């Protein structure tokens, strides 16, 4: 009996619930289709670039200052107490003793040796009258050549050739002064020449010319004497 009463009501409820569910599903599907259509027809907007600035990180903070070093307390300086010295009194003598000054001693002047009559100035004590300055004691005049000095009369050229230029000296244009020392005998012969100052390529030519010359002999108090004489030969190129 009860089944016959409740059966039609149950069938009605099942039909209404099915219709409601179908409507809900249709609404959901329509909504999905509408959203898809709207998205497809929406205008596209350009992407806006936002500038991004990168800032460097701030520098690290400075290290903390070191703690102050512990200072030792200064010890007060103790001043040295200098003992007071009483001033010394200087007693001046009433009379200043006089010091006897000795006169300066004069140096003894050497006794001048009196010369000999006929002697030569600059000669040696004990020499022989008529000797030659620079000669040896006990020597004889004319025993050998002596060095020519101002007390003698120089030899004079009498004859002989002049030095001739060599080809090498001409090519090199040699000029200047030559110094040659030779013995001039009492007959005026020149021998034993030594070159003291030479010129290139001219030593032999000058010595040959001197040894082929004749001179008047040197004189000492009017007497001929053999001397060692210095010749100065000046050479100039032929013009």
PDB file of C-alpha atoms in Angstrom:
ATOM      1  CA  UNK A   1       0.000   0.000   0.000  1.00  0.00           C
ATOM      2  CA  UNK A   2       2.701   2.376   0.970  1.00  0.00           C
ATOM      3  CA  UNK A   3       4.722   1.502  -2.161  1.00  0.00           C
ATOM      4  CA  UNK A   4       1.912   2.601  -4.376  1.00  0.00           C
ATOM      5  CA  UNK A   5       1.674   5.920  -2.606  1.00  0.00           C
ATOM      6  CA  UNK A   6       5.431   6.828  -2.639  1.00  0.00           C
ATOM      7  CA  UNK A   7       6.431   5.485  -6.091  1.00  0.00           C
ATOM      8  CA  UNK A   8       5.150   8.347  -8.284  1.00  0.00           C
ATOM      9  CA  UNK A   9       6.730  10.994  -5.986  1.00  0.00           C
ATOM     10  CA  UNK A  10      10.160   9.311  -6.275  1.00  0.00           C
ATOM     11  CA  UNK A  11       9.964   9.264 -10.051  1.00  0.00           C
ATOM     12  CA  UNK A  12       9.117  12.961 -10.097  1.00  0.00           C
ATOM     13  CA  UNK A  13      12.091  13.855  -7.924  1.00  0.00           C
ATOM     14  CA  UNK A  14      14.515  11.907 -10.117  1.00  0.00           C
ATOM     15  CA  UNK A  15      13.314  13.675 -13.255  1.00  0.00           C
ATOM     16  CA  UNK A  16      13.666  17.146 -11.790  1.00  0.00           C
ATOM     17  CA  UNK A  17      17.205  16.482 -10.506  1.00  0.00           C
ATOM     18  CA  UNK A  18      18.309  15.252 -13.913  1.00  0.00           C
ATOM     19  CA  UNK A  19      16.953  18.342 -15.628  1.00  0.00           C
ATOM     20  CA  UNK A  20      18.705  20.598 -13.145  1.00  0.00           C
ATOM     21  CA  UNK A  21      22.050  18.839 -13.677  1.00  0.00           C
ATOM     22  CA  UNK A  22      21.703  19.091 -17.448  1.00  0.00           C
ATOM     23  CA  UNK A  23      21.006  22.800 -17.191  1.00  0.00           C
ATOM     24  CA  UNK A  24      24.019  23.320 -14.928  1.00  0.00           C
ATOM     25  CA  UNK A  25      26.334  21.444 -17.264  1.00  0.00           C
ATOM     26  CA  UNK A  26      25.071  23.440 -20.239  1.00  0.00           C
ATOM     27  CA  UNK A  27      25.660  26.699 -18.390  1.00  0.00           C
ATOM     28  CA  UNK A  28      29.214  25.662 -17.507  1.00  0.00           C
ATOM     29  CA  UNK A  29      29.959  24.667 -21.100  1.00  0.00           C
ATOM     30  CA  UNK A  30      28.492  27.929 -22.443  1.00  0.00           C
ATOM     31  CA  UNK A  31      30.503  29.926 -19.974  1.00  0.00           C
ATOM     32  CA  UNK A  32      33.688  28.120 -21.050  1.00  0.00           C
ATOM     33  CA  UNK A  33      32.985  28.778 -24.713  1.00  0.00           C
ATOM     34  CA  UNK A  34      32.234  32.447 -23.981  1.00  0.00           C
ATOM     35  CA  UNK A  35      35.517  32.966 -22.111  1.00  0.00           C
ATOM     36  CA  UNK A  36      37.491  31.303 -24.922  1.00  0.00           C
ATOM     37  CA  UNK A  37      35.811  33.503 -27.531  1.00  0.00           C
ATOM     38  CA  UNK A  38      36.397  36.653 -25.514  1.00  0.00           C
ATOM     39  CA  UNK A  39      40.081  35.865 -25.091  1.00  0.00           C
ATOM     40  CA  UNK A  40      40.502  35.142 -28.779  1.00  0.00           C
ATOM     41  CA  UNK A  41      38.992  38.484 -29.826  1.00  0.00           C
ATOM     42  CA  UNK A  42      40.629  40.657 -27.144  1.00  0.00           C
ATOM     43  CA  UNK A  43      43.200  43.283 -28.520  1.00  0.00           C
ATOM     44  CA  UNK A  44      46.819  42.449 -27.820  1.00  0.00           C
ATOM     45  CA  UNK A  45      48.712  45.106 -25.806  1.00  0.00           C
ATOM     46  CA  UNK A  46      52.466  45.711 -26.340  1.00  0.00           C
ATOM     47  CA  UNK A  47      54.701  44.728 -23.504  1.00  0.00           C
ATOM     48  CA  UNK A  48      56.122  47.724 -21.675  1.00  0.00           C
ATOM     49  CA  UNK A  49      59.790  47.442 -20.788  1.00  0.00           C
ATOM     50  CA  UNK A  50      60.495  48.651 -17.332  1.00  0.00           C
ATOM     51  CA  UNK A  51      64.090  49.888 -16.923  1.00  0.00           C
ATOM     52  CA  UNK A  52      65.892  48.168 -14.147  1.00  0.00           C
ATOM     53  CA  UNK A  53      68.950  49.872 -12.692  1.00  0.00           C
ATOM     54  CA  UNK A  54      71.484  47.783 -10.890  1.00  0.00           C
ATOM     55  CA  UNK A  55      73.174  49.630  -8.060  1.00  0.00           C
ATOM     56  CA  UNK A  56      76.483  48.368  -6.675  1.00  0.00           C
ATOM     57  CA  UNK A  57      76.385  47.267  -3.135  1.00  0.00           C
ATOM     58  CA  UNK A  58      77.562  49.879  -0.645  1.00  0.00           C
ATOM     59  CA  UNK A  59      81.218  49.621   0.496  1.00  0.00           C
ATOM     60  CA  UNK A  60      81.873  47.804   3.688  1.00  0.00           C
ATOM     61  CA  UNK A  61      82.146  49.993   6.751  1.00  0.00           C
ATOM     62  CA  UNK A  62      85.724  50.905   7.856  1.00  0.00           C
ATOM     63  CA  UNK A  63      87.297  48.747  10.492  1.00  0.00           C
ATOM     64  CA  UNK A  64      86.978  50.018  13.996  1.00  0.00           C
ATOM     65  CA  UNK A  65      89.983  51.980  15.323  1.00  0.00           C
ATOM     66  CA  UNK A  66      92.458  50.009  17.421  1.00  0.00           C
ATOM     67  CA  UNK A  67      92.060  50.335  21.110  1.00  0.00           C
ATOM     68  CA  UNK A  68      94.349  52.935  22.645  1.00  0.00           C
ATOM     69  CA  UNK A  69      97.602  51.467  23.855  1.00  0.00           C
ATOM     70  CA  UNK A  70      98.056  51.456  27.483  1.00  0.00           C
ATOM     71  CA  UNK A  71     100.386  54.290  28.323  1.00  0.00           C
ATOM     72  CA  UNK A  72     102.733  54.018  31.180  1.00  0.00           C
ATOM     73  CA  UNK A  73     102.362  56.767  33.702  1.00  0.00           C
ATOM     74  CA  UNK A  74     105.077  59.343  33.343  1.00  0.00           C
ATOM     75  CA  UNK A  75     107.434  59.381  36.250  1.00  0.00           C
ATOM     76  CA  UNK A  76     108.244  62.872  37.384  1.00  0.00           C
ATOM     77  CA  UNK A  77     111.797  63.955  36.693  1.00  0.00           C
ATOM     78  CA  UNK A  78     113.844  64.618  39.710  1.00  0.00           C
ATOM     79  CA  UNK A  79     116.019  67.652  39.378  1.00  0.00           C
ATOM     80  CA  UNK A  80     119.588  67.189  40.427  1.00  0.00           C
ATOM     81  CA  UNK A  81     120.624  69.521  43.124  1.00  0.00           C
ATOM     82  CA  UNK A  82     123.981  71.011  42.228  1.00  0.00           C
ATOM     83  CA  UNK A  83     126.172  71.886  45.139  1.00  0.00           C
ATOM     84  CA  UNK A  84     126.878  75.552  45.397  1.00  0.00           C
ATOM     85  CA  UNK A  85     130.572  76.301  44.923  1.00  0.00           C
ATOM     86  CA  UNK A  86     131.745  79.480  46.556  1.00  0.00           C
ATOM     87  CA  UNK A  87     133.383  81.916  44.096  1.00  0.00           C
ATOM     88  CA  UNK A  88     137.148  81.839  44.099  1.00  0.00           C
ATOM     89  CA  UNK A  89     138.855  85.098  44.637  1.00  0.00           C
ATOM     90  CA  UNK A  90     141.848  85.911  42.436  1.00  0.00           C
ATOM     91  CA  UNK A  91     144.526  87.869  44.181  1.00  0.00           C
ATOM     92  CA  UNK A  92     146.541  89.948  41.796  1.00  0.00           C
ATOM     93  CA  UNK A  93     150.196  90.528  42.615  1.00  0.00           C
ATOM     94  CA  UNK A  94     151.091  94.038  43.566  1.00  0.00           C
ATOM     95  CA  UNK A  95     154.121  94.111  41.305  1.00  0.00           C
ATOM     96  CA  UNK A  96     154.428  92.319  38.003  1.00  0.00           C
ATOM     97  CA  UNK A  97     157.860  90.735  37.689  1.00  0.00           C
ATOM     98  CA  UNK A  98     159.751  92.037  34.741  1.00  0.00           C
ATOM     99  CA  UNK A  99     161.071  89.477  32.294  1.00  0.00           C
ATOM    100  CA  UNK A 100     164.375  90.345  30.812  1.00  0.00           C
ATOM    101  CA  UNK A 101     164.184  90.170  27.038  1.00  0.00           C
ATOM    102  CA  UNK A 102     167.292  88.967  25.308  1.00  0.00           C
ATOM    103  CA  UNK A 103     168.192  90.711  22.082  1.00  0.00           C
ATOM    104  CA  UNK A 104     167.802  88.479  19.023  1.00  0.00           C
ATOM    105  CA  UNK A 105     170.972  86.768  18.022  1.00  0.00           C
ATOM    106  CA  UNK A 106     172.230  87.940  14.690  1.00  0.00           C
ATOM    107  CA  UNK A 107     173.371  85.160  12.354  1.00  0.00           C
ATOM    108  CA  UNK A 108     177.037  85.148  11.758  1.00  0.00           C
ATOM    109  CA  UNK A 109     177.868  86.315   8.301  1.00  0.00           C
ATOM    110  CA  UNK A 110     180.249  84.026   6.469  1.00  0.00           C
ATOM    111  CA  UNK A 111     183.592  85.482   5.848  1.00  0.00           C
ATOM    112  CA  UNK A 112     183.984  86.496   2.261  1.00  0.00           C
ATOM    113  CA  UNK A 113     186.891  84.889   0.589  1.00  0.00           C
ATOM    114  CA  UNK A 114     188.944  87.447  -1.136  1.00  0.00           C
ATOM    115  CA  UNK A 115     189.481  86.605  -4.786  1.00  0.00           C
ATOM    116  CA  UNK A 116     192.749  86.399  -6.595  1.00  0.00           C
ATOM    117  CA  UNK A 117     193.907  88.931  -9.103  1.00  0.00           C
ATOM    118  CA  UNK A 118     193.064  87.746 -12.602  1.00  0.00           C
ATOM    119  CA  UNK A 119     190.455  85.277 -11.322  1.00  0.00           C
ATOM    120  CA  UNK A 120     187.151  84.630 -13.089  1.00  0.00           C
ATOM    121  CA  UNK A 121     183.774  85.390 -11.483  1.00  0.00           C
ATOM    122  CA  UNK A 122     182.087  82.110 -10.542  1.00  0.00           C
ATOM    123  CA  UNK A 123     185.381  80.216 -10.341  1.00  0.00           C
ATOM    124  CA  UNK A 124     186.285  77.647  -7.678  1.00  0.00           C
ATOM    125  CA  UNK A 125     188.436  78.448  -4.653  1.00  0.00           C
ATOM    126  CA  UNK A 126     191.894  77.073  -5.292  1.00  0.00           C
ATOM    127  CA  UNK A 127     191.578  77.247  -9.075  1.00  0.00           C
ATOM    128  CA  UNK A 128     194.337  78.296 -11.420  1.00  0.00           C
ATOM    129  CA  UNK A 129     194.413  81.720 -12.976  1.00  0.00           C
ATOM    130  CA  UNK A 130     193.531  81.378 -16.626  1.00  0.00           C
ATOM    131  CA  UNK A 131     191.483  78.235 -16.103  1.00  0.00           C
ATOM    132  CA  UNK A 132     188.058  77.622 -17.600  1.00  0.00           C
ATOM    133  CA  UNK A 133     184.794  77.831 -15.644  1.00  0.00           C
ATOM    134  CA  UNK A 134     183.465  74.284 -15.286  1.00  0.00           C
ATOM    135  CA  UNK A 135     186.917  72.702 -15.744  1.00  0.00           C
ATOM    136  CA  UNK A 136     188.559  70.334 -13.284  1.00  0.00           C
ATOM    137  CA  UNK A 137     191.116  71.432 -10.744  1.00  0.00           C
ATOM    138  CA  UNK A 138     194.563  70.507 -11.964  1.00  0.00           C
ATOM    139  CA  UNK A 139     193.408  70.258 -15.581  1.00  0.00           C
ATOM    140  CA  UNK A 140     195.221  71.889 -18.466  1.00  0.00           C
ATOM    141  CA  UNK A 141     193.864  74.195 -21.102  1.00  0.00           C
ATOM    142  CA  UNK A 142     193.582  72.435 -24.436  1.00  0.00           C
ATOM    143  CA  UNK A 143     193.456  68.911 -22.963  1.00  0.00           C
ATOM    144  CA  UNK A 144     189.853  68.397 -24.262  1.00  0.00           C
ATOM    145  CA  UNK A 145     186.663  70.215 -25.264  1.00  0.00           C
ATOM    146  CA  UNK A 146     185.032  72.315 -22.566  1.00  0.00           C
ATOM    147  CA  UNK A 147     181.462  73.533 -22.365  1.00  0.00           C
ATOM    148  CA  UNK A 148     181.027  76.860 -24.088  1.00  0.00           C
ATOM    149  CA  UNK A 149     180.010  79.719 -21.723  1.00  0.00           C
ATOM    150  CA  UNK A 150     179.435  83.465 -21.796  1.00  0.00           C
ATOM    151  CA  UNK A 151     183.043  84.273 -20.943  1.00  0.00           C
ATOM    152  CA  UNK A 152     184.146  82.950 -24.346  1.00  0.00           C
ATOM    153  CA  UNK A 153     183.878  84.318 -27.863  1.00  0.00           C
ATOM    154  CA  UNK A 154     181.587  82.025 -29.932  1.00  0.00           C
ATOM    155  CA  UNK A 155     182.861  80.389 -33.126  1.00  0.00           C
ATOM    156  CA  UNK A 156     181.886  82.067 -36.408  1.00  0.00           C
ATOM    157  CA  UNK A 157     181.031  80.314 -39.695  1.00  0.00           C
ATOM    158  CA  UNK A 158     183.736  80.715 -42.344  1.00  0.00           C
ATOM    159  CA  UNK A 159     182.539  78.371 -45.086  1.00  0.00           C
ATOM    160  CA  UNK A 160     180.434  75.315 -45.738  1.00  0.00           C
ATOM    161  CA  UNK A 161     177.046  74.197 -47.125  1.00  0.00           C
ATOM    162  CA  UNK A 162     173.572  74.809 -45.760  1.00  0.00           C
ATOM    163  CA  UNK A 163     171.309  71.854 -44.923  1.00  0.00           C
ATOM    164  CA  UNK A 164     169.416  70.516 -47.951  1.00  0.00           C
ATOM    165  CA  UNK A 165     165.788  69.389 -47.660  1.00  0.00           C
ATOM    166  CA  UNK A 166     165.113  65.706 -48.235  1.00  0.00           C
ATOM    167  CA  UNK A 167     162.226  64.609 -50.509  1.00  0.00           C
ATOM    168  CA  UNK A 168     160.319  63.144 -47.544  1.00  0.00           C
ATOM    169  CA  UNK A 169     160.636  66.411 -45.580  1.00  0.00           C
ATOM    170  CA  UNK A 170     159.460  68.412 -48.612  1.00  0.00           C
ATOM    171  CA  UNK A 171     156.425  66.170 -49.086  1.00  0.00           C
ATOM    172  CA  UNK A 172     155.457  66.610 -45.451  1.00  0.00           C
ATOM    173  CA  UNK A 173     156.354  70.329 -45.399  1.00  0.00           C
ATOM    174  CA  UNK A 174     158.662  70.006 -42.396  1.00  0.00           C
ATOM    175  CA  UNK A 175     159.711  73.279 -40.771  1.00  0.00           C
ATOM    176  CA  UNK A 176     161.072  74.297 -37.385  1.00  0.00           C
ATOM    177  CA  UNK A 177     164.139  74.580 -35.177  1.00  0.00           C
ATOM    178  CA  UNK A 178     166.752  71.851 -34.694  1.00  0.00           C
ATOM    179  CA  UNK A 179     169.264  71.832 -31.845  1.00  0.00           C
ATOM    180  CA  UNK A 180     172.575  70.023 -32.443  1.00  0.00           C
ATOM    181  CA  UNK A 181     175.599  69.907 -30.128  1.00  0.00           C
ATOM    182  CA  UNK A 182     179.039  69.524 -31.769  1.00  0.00           C
ATOM    183  CA  UNK A 183     182.699  69.838 -30.856  1.00  0.00           C
ATOM    184  CA  UNK A 184     184.437  72.769 -32.556  1.00  0.00           C
ATOM    185  CA  UNK A 185     188.229  72.322 -32.501  1.00  0.00           C
ATOM    186  CA  UNK A 186     190.876  75.033 -32.315  1.00  0.00           C
ATOM    187  CA  UNK A 187     191.242  74.688 -36.116  1.00  0.00           C
ATOM    188  CA  UNK A 188     187.491  75.302 -36.607  1.00  0.00           C
ATOM    189  CA  UNK A 189     186.664  71.686 -37.554  1.00  0.00           C
ATOM    190  CA  UNK A 190     183.184  70.471 -36.513  1.00  0.00           C
ATOM    191  CA  UNK A 191     182.919  66.870 -35.280  1.00  0.00           C
ATOM    192  CA  UNK A 192     181.060  64.619 -32.858  1.00  0.00           C
ATOM    193  CA  UNK A 193     177.573  66.093 -33.486  1.00  0.00           C
ATOM    194  CA  UNK A 194     174.581  64.943 -31.342  1.00  0.00           C
ATOM    195  CA  UNK A 195     171.012  65.894 -32.153  1.00  0.00           C
ATOM    196  CA  UNK A 196     169.189  67.280 -29.081  1.00  0.00           C
ATOM    197  CA  UNK A 197     166.002  68.362 -30.872  1.00  0.00           C
ATOM    198  CA  UNK A 198     165.210  66.749 -34.200  1.00  0.00           C
ATOM    199  CA  UNK A 199     162.811  67.234 -37.109  1.00  0.00           C
ATOM    200  CA  UNK A 200     161.378  64.415 -39.228  1.00  0.00           C
ATOM    201  CA  UNK A 201     163.634  63.231 -42.104  1.00  0.00           C
ATOM    202  CA  UNK A 202     166.191  66.068 -41.511  1.00  0.00           C
ATOM    203  CA  UNK A 203     168.592  64.865 -38.790  1.00  0.00           C
ATOM    204  CA  UNK A 204     171.193  63.310 -41.102  1.00  0.00           C
ATOM    205  CA  UNK A 205     171.077  66.191 -43.600  1.00  0.00           C
ATOM    206  CA  UNK A 206     171.690  68.823 -40.878  1.00  0.00           C
ATOM    207  CA  UNK A 207     174.534  66.849 -39.224  1.00  0.00           C
ATOM    208  CA  UNK A 208     176.258  66.312 -42.598  1.00  0.00           C
ATOM    209  CA  UNK A 209     176.037  70.033 -43.410  1.00  0.00           C
ATOM    210  CA  UNK A 210     177.508  71.053 -40.031  1.00  0.00           C
ATOM    211  CA  UNK A 211     180.397  68.588 -40.231  1.00  0.00           C
ATOM    212  CA  UNK A 212     181.335  69.936 -43.702  1.00  0.00           C
ATOM    213  CA  UNK A 213     181.570  73.520 -42.445  1.00  0.00           C
ATOM    214  CA  UNK A 214     184.569  75.479 -41.174  1.00  0.00           C
ATOM    215  CA  UNK A 215     184.343  77.874 -38.243  1.00  0.00           C
ATOM    216  CA  UNK A 216     186.675  80.272 -36.540  1.00  0.00           C
ATOM    217  CA  UNK A 217     187.615  78.729 -33.154  1.00  0.00           C
ATOM    218  CA  UNK A 218     186.118  79.890 -29.886  1.00  0.00           C
ATOM    219  CA  UNK A 219     188.349  82.273 -27.944  1.00  0.00           C
ATOM    220  CA  UNK A 220     189.047  82.552 -24.221  1.00  0.00           C
ATOM    221  CA  UNK A 221     190.989  85.722 -23.385  1.00  0.00           C
ATOM    222  CA  UNK A 222     192.083  85.874 -27.007  1.00  0.00           C
ATOM    223  CA  UNK A 223     193.334  82.268 -27.066  1.00  0.00           C
ATOM    224  CA  UNK A 224     191.663  79.572 -29.242  1.00  0.00           C
ATOM    225  CA  UNK A 225     189.982  76.799 -27.255  1.00  0.00           C
ATOM    226  CA  UNK A 226     188.225  73.573 -28.190  1.00  0.00           C
ATOM    227  CA  UNK A 227     184.584  73.790 -27.062  1.00  0.00           C
ATOM    228  CA  UNK A 228     181.378  71.753 -27.012  1.00  0.00           C
ATOM    229  CA  UNK A 229     179.115  74.182 -28.865  1.00  0.00           C
ATOM    230  CA  UNK A 230     175.301  74.120 -29.333  1.00  0.00           C
ATOM    231  CA  UNK A 231     174.069  74.978 -32.835  1.00  0.00           C
ATOM    232  CA  UNK A 232     170.486  76.135 -33.411  1.00  0.00           C
ATOM    233  CA  UNK A 233     169.498  75.468 -37.045  1.00  0.00           C
ATOM    234  CA  UNK A 234     166.214  76.955 -38.277  1.00  0.00           C
ATOM    235  CA  UNK A 235     164.683  75.163 -41.268  1.00  0.00           C
ATOM    236  CA  UNK A 236     162.187  76.853 -43.588  1.00  0.00           C
ATOM    237  CA  UNK A 237     160.687  75.481 -46.778  1.00  0.00           C
ATOM    238  CA  UNK A 238     162.089  76.928 -50.020  1.00  0.00           C
ATOM    239  CA  UNK A 239     159.792  79.543 -51.567  1.00  0.00           C
TER     240      UNK A 239
END
